[in-house]
Amino acid sequence: MATAYDLIVIGAGPGGYPATLRAAELGRRTAVIECRELGGTCLNRGCIPTKTLLHATGLYRETLKASEAGLRAESLEIDGPALRARKNQVVETLQNGIAAQFKKHKVDVYYGIGTIEGEHQVTVTPNKGAGELSEETSEGPHAETPGNQPSAPIHLEAASILIATGSTPAAPPIPGSSLEGVADSDIMLEEVNMSLKSLVIIGGGVIGMEFAQIYSDIGCQVTVLEAMDRILPGMDREIAQNLKMIGKKRNIDIHTGAMVKEIQKTSDGSLLCRYEEKGGEKEAAGERVLIATGRRPNTANLFGESMKGRIAETRGCIQVDDDYRTSVPGIYAIGDVIGGIQLAHAATAEGITAVEHLFGHKPRYSAALIPSCVYTDPEIAVIGMTAEEAKEAGIEVITGKYLMSMNGKSLLSGQERGFIKLTAEKDSRQVIGAQLMCARATDMISTLELAIQNHLTVEQLAELILPHPTFCEGIGEAAFDMVER
């Protein structure tokens, strides 16, 4: 006999687990199905492990130049196993936190593959490796969770279903991409090989550039091959130019407009990428090759025979309306599986919004403004419109810019070149966009989000008395740059 719920969420990643908890907070009987580990890609194979490594390798790079700050460090080395253990510890701690929240809110957790068999029916099929937890976790929060790791298919029913199955690494059909030593971001994070001497990265987007920094920080020669005309192609052109110049100083060889034709294994065991750049054939060799060319929606095993073709899709992405409803009544979808902005915080907002709409509550989030962040050094954070985008939209703007080389906190802490740029409508003077490339940019971007969300003018932003010395002083300086124009 099937177990009935008000809501079943398929996927316990950054979109699914907050949505599950929100439904439980609203008093609804809720279940969540996860085919691997709690936290999804973000926690286990994305944001958290990547930033843990970036933090560690960044400390290593900074310590090597500690003499510039009047310090002396000797015999510094990277302990690969200890670094992997640290990464795993951070991940497990956060997994345990999610599990504890599920237990607190009486959420039923099922580990396995969730397949939608009908408008209100979901089957959970056992999946090898699903729900693999630390010893502490398996004896703690999950111990009393009903239905944990079923040994046979379980049939569930729900008034509504929320799809939050995320995405998986996408790879272009490059000959040789299946060779040993060619990896995607999932594999690179699982292995964490800190002894690499050379690495070729195919793709100069956010994932590619963060991995480029991790490995260049430890002295690895990194080559980035990006097919578009610049790295970070969706961001401000000046950001891409600055990052490329900084990368050159850090042993990162960046090639744009580079189309990879094939990957070959050489006689010495290394990997050779043949690519075309500016009409010429070129080569780049490395011990390993990372393919970081984006991600694709994960809909594998999601629909049973009776549901195949019933939920509308476009190029593999599930279609939804403004309230995240699919073409089948009662079934919602959020996060990477619907395409659009593939960011953890976007998925969280979408999941909570979908649940609040479903149960008749006013959504707390606005999807109009979503900050994007890159955790390189310096950090990059953007929100709203660039001046170029505004021009294309027919909006007349003014811009303000502050070079962080003039910022006291940047100078005393030895930061690289950076800047803060603001864009505002010329007539209303309201701030409509911001592009930050500096230390703590990912923390400061929320201030600009608040300014845009509340239609603040450049004059109001310039009126703020910001503490000194801080990185955030640059925001006030960039605003003041526009005050008399």
Coordinates of C-alpha atoms in Angstrom, one line a residue:
M1 CA 0.0 0.0 0.0
A2 CA 1.4 3.4 -1.0
T3 CA 2.3 6.0 1.6
A4 CA 0.5 9.3 1.0
Y5 CA 2.1 12.8 1.4
D6 CA 1.1 16.4 0.8
L7 CA 4.4 16.8 -1.1
I8 CA 7.1 14.6 -2.4
V9 CA 10.4 16.4 -3.4
I10 CA 12.7 14.5 -5.7
G11 CA 16.3 15.7 -5.0
A12 CA 17.8 16.9 -1.8
G13 CA 20.2 19.4 -3.2
P14 CA 20.2 23.2 -2.6
G15 CA 16.9 23.5 -4.4
G16 CA 15.2 20.4 -3.0
Y17 CA 16.1 20.4 0.7
P18 CA 15.1 24.0 1.5
A19 CA 11.8 23.4 -0.3
T20 CA 11.2 20.3 1.7
L21 CA 11.9 22.1 5.0
R22 CA 9.6 25.0 4.0
A23 CA 6.8 22.6 3.2
A24 CA 7.3 20.9 6.6
E25 CA 7.4 24.3 8.3
L26 CA 4.0 25.0 6.8
G27 CA 2.6 21.9 8.5
R28 CA 2.5 19.6 5.4
R29 CA 3.5 16.0 5.4
T30 CA 6.5 15.9 3.3
A31 CA 9.0 13.4 1.9
V32 CA 12.2 13.8 0.0
I33 CA 14.0 11.3 -2.3
E34 CA 17.7 11.5 -2.9
C35 CA 19.6 9.1 -5.2
R36 CA 23.0 10.0 -3.8
E37 CA 24.0 12.1 -0.8
L38 CA 22.1 14.9 1.0
G39 CA 23.1 18.3 -0.3
G40 CA 23.3 17.3 -3.9
T41 CA 25.9 18.5 -6.3
C42 CA 26.5 21.8 -4.6
L43 CA 27.5 20.3 -1.2
N44 CA 29.2 17.1 -2.4
R45 CA 30.7 17.8 -5.8
G46 CA 30.4 21.5 -6.4
C47 CA 30.3 24.7 -4.4
I48 CA 31.4 23.5 -1.0
P49 CA 34.3 21.2 -1.9
T50 CA 35.6 23.6 -4.6
K51 CA 35.6 26.6 -2.2
T52 CA 37.2 24.5 0.5
L53 CA 40.1 23.7 -1.9
L54 CA 40.3 27.3 -3.1
H55 CA 40.6 28.4 0.5
A56 CA 43.4 26.0 1.3
T57 CA 45.4 26.5 -1.9
G58 CA 44.9 30.3 -1.6
L59 CA 46.5 30.1 1.9
Y60 CA 49.3 28.1 0.4
R61 CA 50.0 30.7 -2.3
E62 CA 49.7 33.6 0.1
T63 CA 52.0 32.0 2.6
L64 CA 54.7 31.5 0.0
K65 CA 54.9 35.3 -0.4
A66 CA 54.5 36.0 3.4
S67 CA 57.9 37.7 3.3
E68 CA 56.2 40.7 1.6
A69 CA 54.1 41.1 4.8
G70 CA 57.2 40.9 7.0
L71 CA 56.8 37.2 7.8
R72 CA 59.1 34.2 7.2
A73 CA 57.7 30.8 6.4
E74 CA 59.9 27.8 5.8
S75 CA 59.4 24.2 4.6
L76 CA 55.8 24.8 3.6
E77 CA 54.2 21.9 1.7
I78 CA 50.8 20.6 0.7
D79 CA 49.5 17.4 2.5
G80 CA 47.2 16.0 -0.2
P81 CA 45.5 13.3 2.1
A82 CA 45.0 15.9 4.8
L83 CA 43.5 18.3 2.3
R84 CA 41.1 15.6 1.1
A85 CA 40.2 14.8 4.7
R86 CA 39.5 18.4 5.4
K87 CA 37.2 18.7 2.3
N88 CA 35.3 15.6 3.4
Q89 CA 35.0 16.8 7.0
V90 CA 33.4 20.1 5.8
V91 CA 31.0 18.2 3.5
E92 CA 30.0 15.7 6.2
T93 CA 29.4 18.4 8.8
L94 CA 27.0 20.1 6.4
Q95 CA 25.3 16.8 5.5
N96 CA 24.7 16.1 9.1
G97 CA 23.2 19.6 9.5
I98 CA 20.7 18.9 6.7
A99 CA 19.9 15.5 8.2
A100 CA 19.3 17.0 11.6
Q101 CA 16.9 19.6 10.1
F102 CA 14.9 16.8 8.3
K103 CA 14.6 14.9 11.6
K104 CA 13.6 18.1 13.5
H105 CA 10.8 18.8 11.0
K106 CA 9.7 15.1 10.8
V107 CA 10.5 14.8 7.1
D108 CA 10.6 11.3 5.6
V109 CA 13.9 10.7 3.7
Y110 CA 14.1 8.0 1.0
Y111 CA 17.5 7.1 -0.5
G112 CA 17.1 5.8 -4.0
I113 CA 16.0 6.7 -7.5
G114 CA 12.7 8.6 -7.6
T115 CA 10.6 7.9 -10.7
I116 CA 7.3 9.7 -11.4
E117 CA 4.8 7.0 -12.4
G118 CA 1.7 9.2 -12.5
E119 CA 0.4 12.6 -11.5
H120 CA 0.5 11.6 -7.9
Q121 CA 2.6 8.5 -7.8
V122 CA 6.4 8.1 -7.3
T123 CA 8.4 4.9 -7.0
V124 CA 11.7 4.8 -5.1
T125 CA 14.1 2.2 -6.5
P126 CA 17.2 1.2 -4.6
N127 CA 20.4 2.8 -5.9
K128 CA 23.8 1.5 -5.0
G129 CA 25.8 4.1 -3.1
A130 CA 22.7 6.2 -2.3
G131 CA 22.7 7.7 1.2
E132 CA 26.3 6.9 1.9
L133 CA 26.9 8.8 5.1
S134 CA 29.7 9.2 7.6
E135 CA 29.7 6.9 10.6
E136 CA 28.5 9.8 12.8
T137 CA 25.6 10.6 10.5
S138 CA 24.4 7.0 10.1
E139 CA 24.2 6.7 13.9
G140 CA 22.7 10.1 14.4
P141 CA 20.1 12.1 12.5
H142 CA 19.1 9.5 10.0
A143 CA 18.8 6.6 12.4
E144 CA 15.1 7.3 13.0
T145 CA 14.3 8.4 9.4
P146 CA 11.5 6.2 8.0
G147 CA 12.2 4.4 4.7
N148 CA 15.9 5.0 4.7
Q149 CA 17.7 3.0 1.9
P150 CA 14.9 0.6 0.8
S151 CA 16.0 -2.8 -0.3
A152 CA 13.1 -3.1 -2.8
P153 CA 11.0 -0.6 -4.7
I154 CA 8.7 1.6 -2.6
H155 CA 5.5 3.2 -4.0
L156 CA 4.6 6.6 -2.7
E157 CA 1.6 8.9 -3.3
A158 CA 1.4 12.7 -2.9
A159 CA -1.0 15.5 -3.7
S160 CA 1.9 17.3 -5.3
I161 CA 5.4 16.6 -6.6
L162 CA 8.4 18.9 -6.9
I163 CA 11.2 18.0 -9.2
A164 CA 14.6 19.2 -8.0
T165 CA 17.0 16.7 -9.6
G166 CA 19.6 19.3 -10.6
S167 CA 22.2 18.7 -13.4
T168 CA 25.3 16.7 -14.3
P169 CA 28.5 17.7 -16.1
A170 CA 28.0 18.1 -19.8
A171 CA 30.8 17.2 -22.3
P172 CA 31.0 18.0 -26.0
P173 CA 31.6 15.1 -28.4
I174 CA 35.4 15.5 -28.5
P175 CA 37.3 12.4 -29.8
G176 CA 39.4 11.1 -27.0
S177 CA 37.3 12.5 -24.2
S178 CA 36.8 9.0 -22.7
L179 CA 40.6 8.4 -22.4
E180 CA 42.0 7.6 -19.0
G181 CA 43.1 10.9 -17.3
V182 CA 40.3 13.0 -18.9
A183 CA 37.9 14.0 -16.1
D184 CA 34.9 16.2 -15.4
S185 CA 34.6 18.4 -12.3
D186 CA 32.9 15.6 -10.3
I187 CA 35.9 13.3 -10.7
M188 CA 38.5 16.1 -10.1
L189 CA 36.8 16.8 -6.8
E190 CA 36.7 13.2 -5.7
E191 CA 40.3 12.6 -6.4
V192 CA 41.9 16.0 -5.4
N193 CA 45.3 15.3 -6.9
M194 CA 47.6 17.9 -5.5
S195 CA 50.7 16.4 -7.2
L196 CA 49.8 17.4 -10.7
K197 CA 52.5 19.3 -12.6
S198 CA 50.4 20.2 -15.7
L199 CA 46.7 20.4 -16.4
V200 CA 44.6 21.3 -19.5
I201 CA 41.2 22.7 -18.9
I202 CA 38.6 22.7 -21.7
G203 CA 36.2 25.6 -20.8
G204 CA 36.9 29.0 -19.4
G205 CA 33.7 29.5 -17.5
V206 CA 33.2 29.7 -13.8
I207 CA 34.0 26.0 -13.1
G208 CA 37.0 26.1 -15.4
M209 CA 38.5 29.2 -13.9
E210 CA 38.0 28.2 -10.3
F211 CA 39.8 24.9 -11.0
A212 CA 42.5 26.8 -12.9
Q213 CA 43.2 28.8 -9.7
I214 CA 43.2 25.8 -7.4
Y215 CA 45.9 24.1 -9.4
S216 CA 47.9 27.1 -10.4
D217 CA 48.0 28.0 -6.7
I218 CA 50.0 24.8 -6.0
G219 CA 52.5 25.5 -8.8
C220 CA 50.8 23.4 -11.5
Q221 CA 51.1 24.6 -15.1
V222 CA 47.5 25.2 -16.3
T223 CA 46.3 25.8 -19.8
V224 CA 42.7 27.0 -20.4
L225 CA 41.1 26.5 -23.8
E226 CA 37.9 28.5 -24.2
A227 CA 35.8 28.4 -27.4
M228 CA 34.3 31.8 -26.9
D229 CA 36.1 35.1 -27.5
R230 CA 36.8 35.6 -23.8
I231 CA 36.8 33.7 -20.5
L232 CA 33.7 34.1 -18.3
P233 CA 31.8 34.9 -21.4
G234 CA 28.6 35.9 -19.6
M235 CA 30.2 38.5 -17.5
D236 CA 31.6 42.0 -17.9
R237 CA 34.4 42.2 -20.5
E238 CA 36.7 44.1 -18.2
I239 CA 36.4 41.4 -15.6
A240 CA 37.5 38.8 -18.2
Q241 CA 40.4 40.9 -19.3
N242 CA 41.7 41.5 -15.8
L243 CA 41.4 37.8 -14.8
K244 CA 43.3 36.8 -17.9
M245 CA 46.1 39.2 -17.0
I246 CA 46.2 38.0 -13.4
G247 CA 46.2 34.4 -14.6
K248 CA 49.2 35.0 -16.8
K249 CA 51.2 36.0 -13.7
R250 CA 50.1 32.8 -12.0
N251 CA 51.2 30.3 -14.6
I252 CA 47.8 30.1 -16.3
D253 CA 48.0 30.1 -20.1
I254 CA 44.6 31.1 -21.4
H255 CA 43.5 30.7 -25.0
T256 CA 40.2 32.1 -26.2
G257 CA 38.5 31.3 -29.5
A258 CA 40.1 27.9 -29.1
M259 CA 38.1 24.9 -30.5
V260 CA 39.3 21.6 -29.3
K261 CA 39.4 19.0 -32.0
E262 CA 40.6 15.9 -30.3
I263 CA 42.5 14.5 -27.2
Q264 CA 45.3 12.0 -27.7
K265 CA 47.4 9.9 -25.4
T266 CA 51.1 10.4 -26.0
S267 CA 54.0 7.8 -25.7
D268 CA 55.0 9.3 -22.3
G269 CA 51.5 8.9 -20.9
S270 CA 50.5 12.5 -21.0
L271 CA 47.4 13.9 -22.8
L272 CA 47.6 16.1 -25.8
C273 CA 44.7 18.4 -26.8
R274 CA 44.7 19.5 -30.4
Y275 CA 42.8 22.7 -31.0
E276 CA 42.2 25.4 -33.6
E277 CA 42.9 29.0 -32.7
K278 CA 42.9 32.0 -35.2
G279 CA 42.8 29.6 -38.1
G280 CA 45.8 27.6 -37.0
E281 CA 46.2 24.1 -35.5
K282 CA 47.9 24.1 -32.1
E283 CA 48.5 21.7 -29.2
A284 CA 48.4 21.8 -25.4
A285 CA 49.7 18.9 -23.3
G286 CA 49.0 18.0 -19.6
E287 CA 49.1 15.1 -17.2
R288 CA 45.3 15.4 -17.0
V289 CA 42.5 17.1 -18.9
L290 CA 39.5 18.6 -17.2
I291 CA 36.4 19.1 -19.3
A292 CA 34.5 22.0 -17.8
T293 CA 32.1 23.0 -20.5
G294 CA 28.9 23.4 -18.5
R295 CA 26.2 21.2 -17.1
R296 CA 23.0 19.6 -18.4
P297 CA 19.6 18.9 -16.7
N298 CA 19.5 15.6 -14.9
T299 CA 16.3 13.8 -15.9
A300 CA 17.6 10.2 -16.1
N301 CA 15.1 7.7 -14.8
L302 CA 12.8 10.6 -13.7
F303 CA 9.7 9.5 -15.7
G304 CA 8.0 6.2 -15.9
E305 CA 6.5 4.9 -19.1
S306 CA 3.1 6.4 -18.5
M307 CA 4.7 9.9 -17.9
K308 CA 7.1 10.0 -20.8
G309 CA 6.4 12.9 -23.0
R310 CA 3.7 14.4 -20.8
I311 CA 5.9 17.0 -19.1
A312 CA 7.0 19.6 -21.7
E313 CA 10.7 20.0 -22.2
T314 CA 12.9 22.3 -24.3
R315 CA 16.4 21.0 -25.2
G316 CA 16.3 18.7 -22.2
C317 CA 15.1 21.4 -19.7
I318 CA 11.7 21.0 -18.1
Q319 CA 9.4 23.9 -19.0
V320 CA 7.7 25.7 -16.1
D321 CA 5.6 28.9 -15.7
D322 CA 6.3 31.8 -13.4
D323 CA 5.2 29.8 -10.4
Y324 CA 7.3 26.8 -11.4
R325 CA 4.4 24.6 -12.5
T326 CA 5.1 22.1 -15.2
S327 CA 2.6 21.2 -18.0
V328 CA 1.2 18.5 -15.7
P329 CA -1.1 19.8 -12.9
G330 CA 0.4 19.3 -9.4
I331 CA 3.9 18.7 -10.6
Y332 CA 6.5 21.5 -10.1
A333 CA 10.1 21.8 -11.1
I334 CA 13.0 24.1 -10.0
G335 CA 16.7 24.5 -10.1
D336 CA 19.2 23.4 -12.8
V337 CA 16.7 20.9 -14.3
I338 CA 14.6 23.8 -15.7
G339 CA 17.7 25.6 -17.2
G340 CA 18.2 29.3 -16.8
I341 CA 20.6 30.5 -14.1
Q342 CA 22.3 27.4 -12.7
L343 CA 23.2 28.6 -9.2
A344 CA 22.6 27.1 -5.8
H345 CA 21.1 30.2 -4.3
A346 CA 18.8 30.6 -7.3
A347 CA 17.6 27.0 -6.9
T348 CA 16.9 27.6 -3.2
A349 CA 14.8 30.7 -3.9
E350 CA 12.9 28.8 -6.7
G351 CA 12.2 25.9 -4.4
I352 CA 10.9 27.9 -1.6
T353 CA 8.9 30.1 -3.9
A354 CA 7.3 27.0 -5.6
V355 CA 6.3 25.6 -2.2
E356 CA 4.9 28.8 -0.9
H357 CA 2.8 29.3 -4.1
L358 CA 1.7 25.6 -3.9
F359 CA 0.3 26.0 -0.4
G360 CA -1.2 29.5 -0.8
H361 CA 1.4 31.7 0.8
K362 CA 2.9 34.9 -0.7
P363 CA 6.4 34.1 -2.0
R364 CA 9.2 35.8 -0.1
Y365 CA 11.6 35.9 -3.0
S366 CA 11.8 38.0 -6.2
A367 CA 13.5 36.2 -9.1
A368 CA 14.3 39.5 -10.8
L369 CA 17.7 39.9 -9.1
I370 CA 20.1 37.0 -8.7
P371 CA 23.8 37.7 -7.9
S372 CA 26.5 35.6 -9.7
C373 CA 29.8 34.9 -8.0
V374 CA 33.2 33.5 -9.0
Y375 CA 35.5 32.5 -6.2
T376 CA 38.8 33.2 -7.9
D377 CA 41.3 35.6 -6.3
P378 CA 40.3 38.4 -6.6
E379 CA 36.7 37.4 -6.2
I380 CA 34.1 38.3 -8.8
A381 CA 30.5 39.2 -8.1
V382 CA 27.9 40.8 -10.4
I383 CA 24.3 41.7 -10.3
G384 CA 21.8 43.5 -12.5
M385 CA 22.7 45.1 -15.8
T386 CA 26.1 46.1 -17.2
A387 CA 26.3 49.4 -19.1
E388 CA 26.6 47.4 -22.3
E389 CA 23.5 45.4 -21.5
A390 CA 21.6 48.6 -20.7
K391 CA 22.6 50.2 -24.0
E392 CA 21.4 47.2 -25.9
A393 CA 18.1 47.5 -24.0
G394 CA 17.8 51.2 -25.0
I395 CA 18.4 52.5 -21.4
E396 CA 20.5 55.6 -21.1
V397 CA 22.9 55.2 -18.1
I398 CA 25.7 56.7 -16.2
T399 CA 28.6 54.7 -14.7
G400 CA 30.9 55.0 -11.8
K401 CA 34.2 53.1 -11.2
Y402 CA 36.7 52.9 -8.4
L403 CA 40.0 51.2 -8.7
M404 CA 40.7 49.0 -5.6
S405 CA 44.5 49.7 -6.0
M406 CA 43.6 53.0 -4.2
N407 CA 41.8 51.2 -1.3
G408 CA 43.7 51.1 1.9
K409 CA 42.5 47.6 2.9
S410 CA 43.4 46.2 -0.5
L411 CA 46.9 47.7 -0.3
L412 CA 47.7 46.6 3.2
S413 CA 46.5 43.0 2.6
G414 CA 48.4 42.7 -0.7
Q415 CA 45.5 42.3 -3.1
E416 CA 45.7 42.0 -6.8
R417 CA 44.3 44.6 -9.2
G418 CA 40.6 45.0 -9.0
F419 CA 37.7 47.5 -9.2
I420 CA 34.1 48.2 -8.4
K421 CA 31.8 49.4 -11.2
L422 CA 28.2 50.7 -10.8
T423 CA 25.6 51.4 -13.4
A424 CA 22.6 53.7 -12.9
E425 CA 19.7 55.0 -15.0
K426 CA 20.6 58.5 -16.2
D427 CA 17.2 60.2 -15.5
S428 CA 16.1 58.4 -12.3
R429 CA 19.7 58.1 -10.9
Q430 CA 18.7 54.6 -9.6
V431 CA 21.3 51.9 -9.4
I432 CA 20.6 49.1 -11.8
G433 CA 23.8 47.1 -11.9
A434 CA 27.1 46.4 -10.2
Q435 CA 30.3 44.5 -11.2
L436 CA 32.9 43.8 -8.5
M437 CA 36.3 42.3 -8.9
C438 CA 38.1 42.5 -5.6
A439 CA 38.6 40.8 -2.2
R440 CA 35.3 40.0 -0.5
A441 CA 33.3 40.8 -3.6
T442 CA 31.0 37.8 -3.0
D443 CA 30.2 39.1 0.4
M444 CA 29.7 42.7 -0.6
I445 CA 27.4 42.1 -3.6
S446 CA 24.4 41.7 -1.3
T447 CA 24.7 45.4 -0.4
L448 CA 24.3 46.3 -4.1
E449 CA 21.4 43.8 -4.5
L450 CA 19.6 45.6 -1.7
A451 CA 20.3 49.0 -3.3
I452 CA 18.9 47.8 -6.7
Q453 CA 16.0 46.0 -5.1
N454 CA 14.9 49.2 -3.2
H455 CA 15.6 51.6 -6.1
L456 CA 18.3 53.5 -4.3
T457 CA 19.9 56.4 -6.2
V458 CA 23.6 56.9 -6.6
E459 CA 23.3 59.9 -4.2
Q460 CA 21.7 57.7 -1.5
L461 CA 24.4 55.1 -1.9
A462 CA 27.1 57.8 -1.7
E463 CA 25.6 59.1 1.5
L464 CA 26.5 55.9 3.4
I465 CA 29.3 56.4 6.0
L466 CA 31.3 53.2 5.4
P467 CA 33.9 52.0 7.9
H468 CA 37.6 52.5 7.3
P469 CA 39.7 50.7 6.3
T470 CA 37.4 48.2 4.6
F471 CA 37.0 46.8 1.1
C472 CA 33.3 48.1 1.1
E473 CA 34.5 51.7 1.0
G474 CA 35.0 51.1 -2.7
I475 CA 31.2 50.9 -3.1
G476 CA 30.8 54.4 -1.7
E477 CA 33.7 55.7 -3.9
A478 CA 32.2 54.2 -7.0
A479 CA 28.8 55.8 -6.2
F480 CA 30.4 59.2 -5.5
D481 CA 32.1 59.0 -8.9
M482 CA 28.6 59.5 -10.4
V483 CA 27.2 62.0 -8.0
E484 CA 28.0 65.2 -9.9
R485 CA 27.3 63.7 -13.4

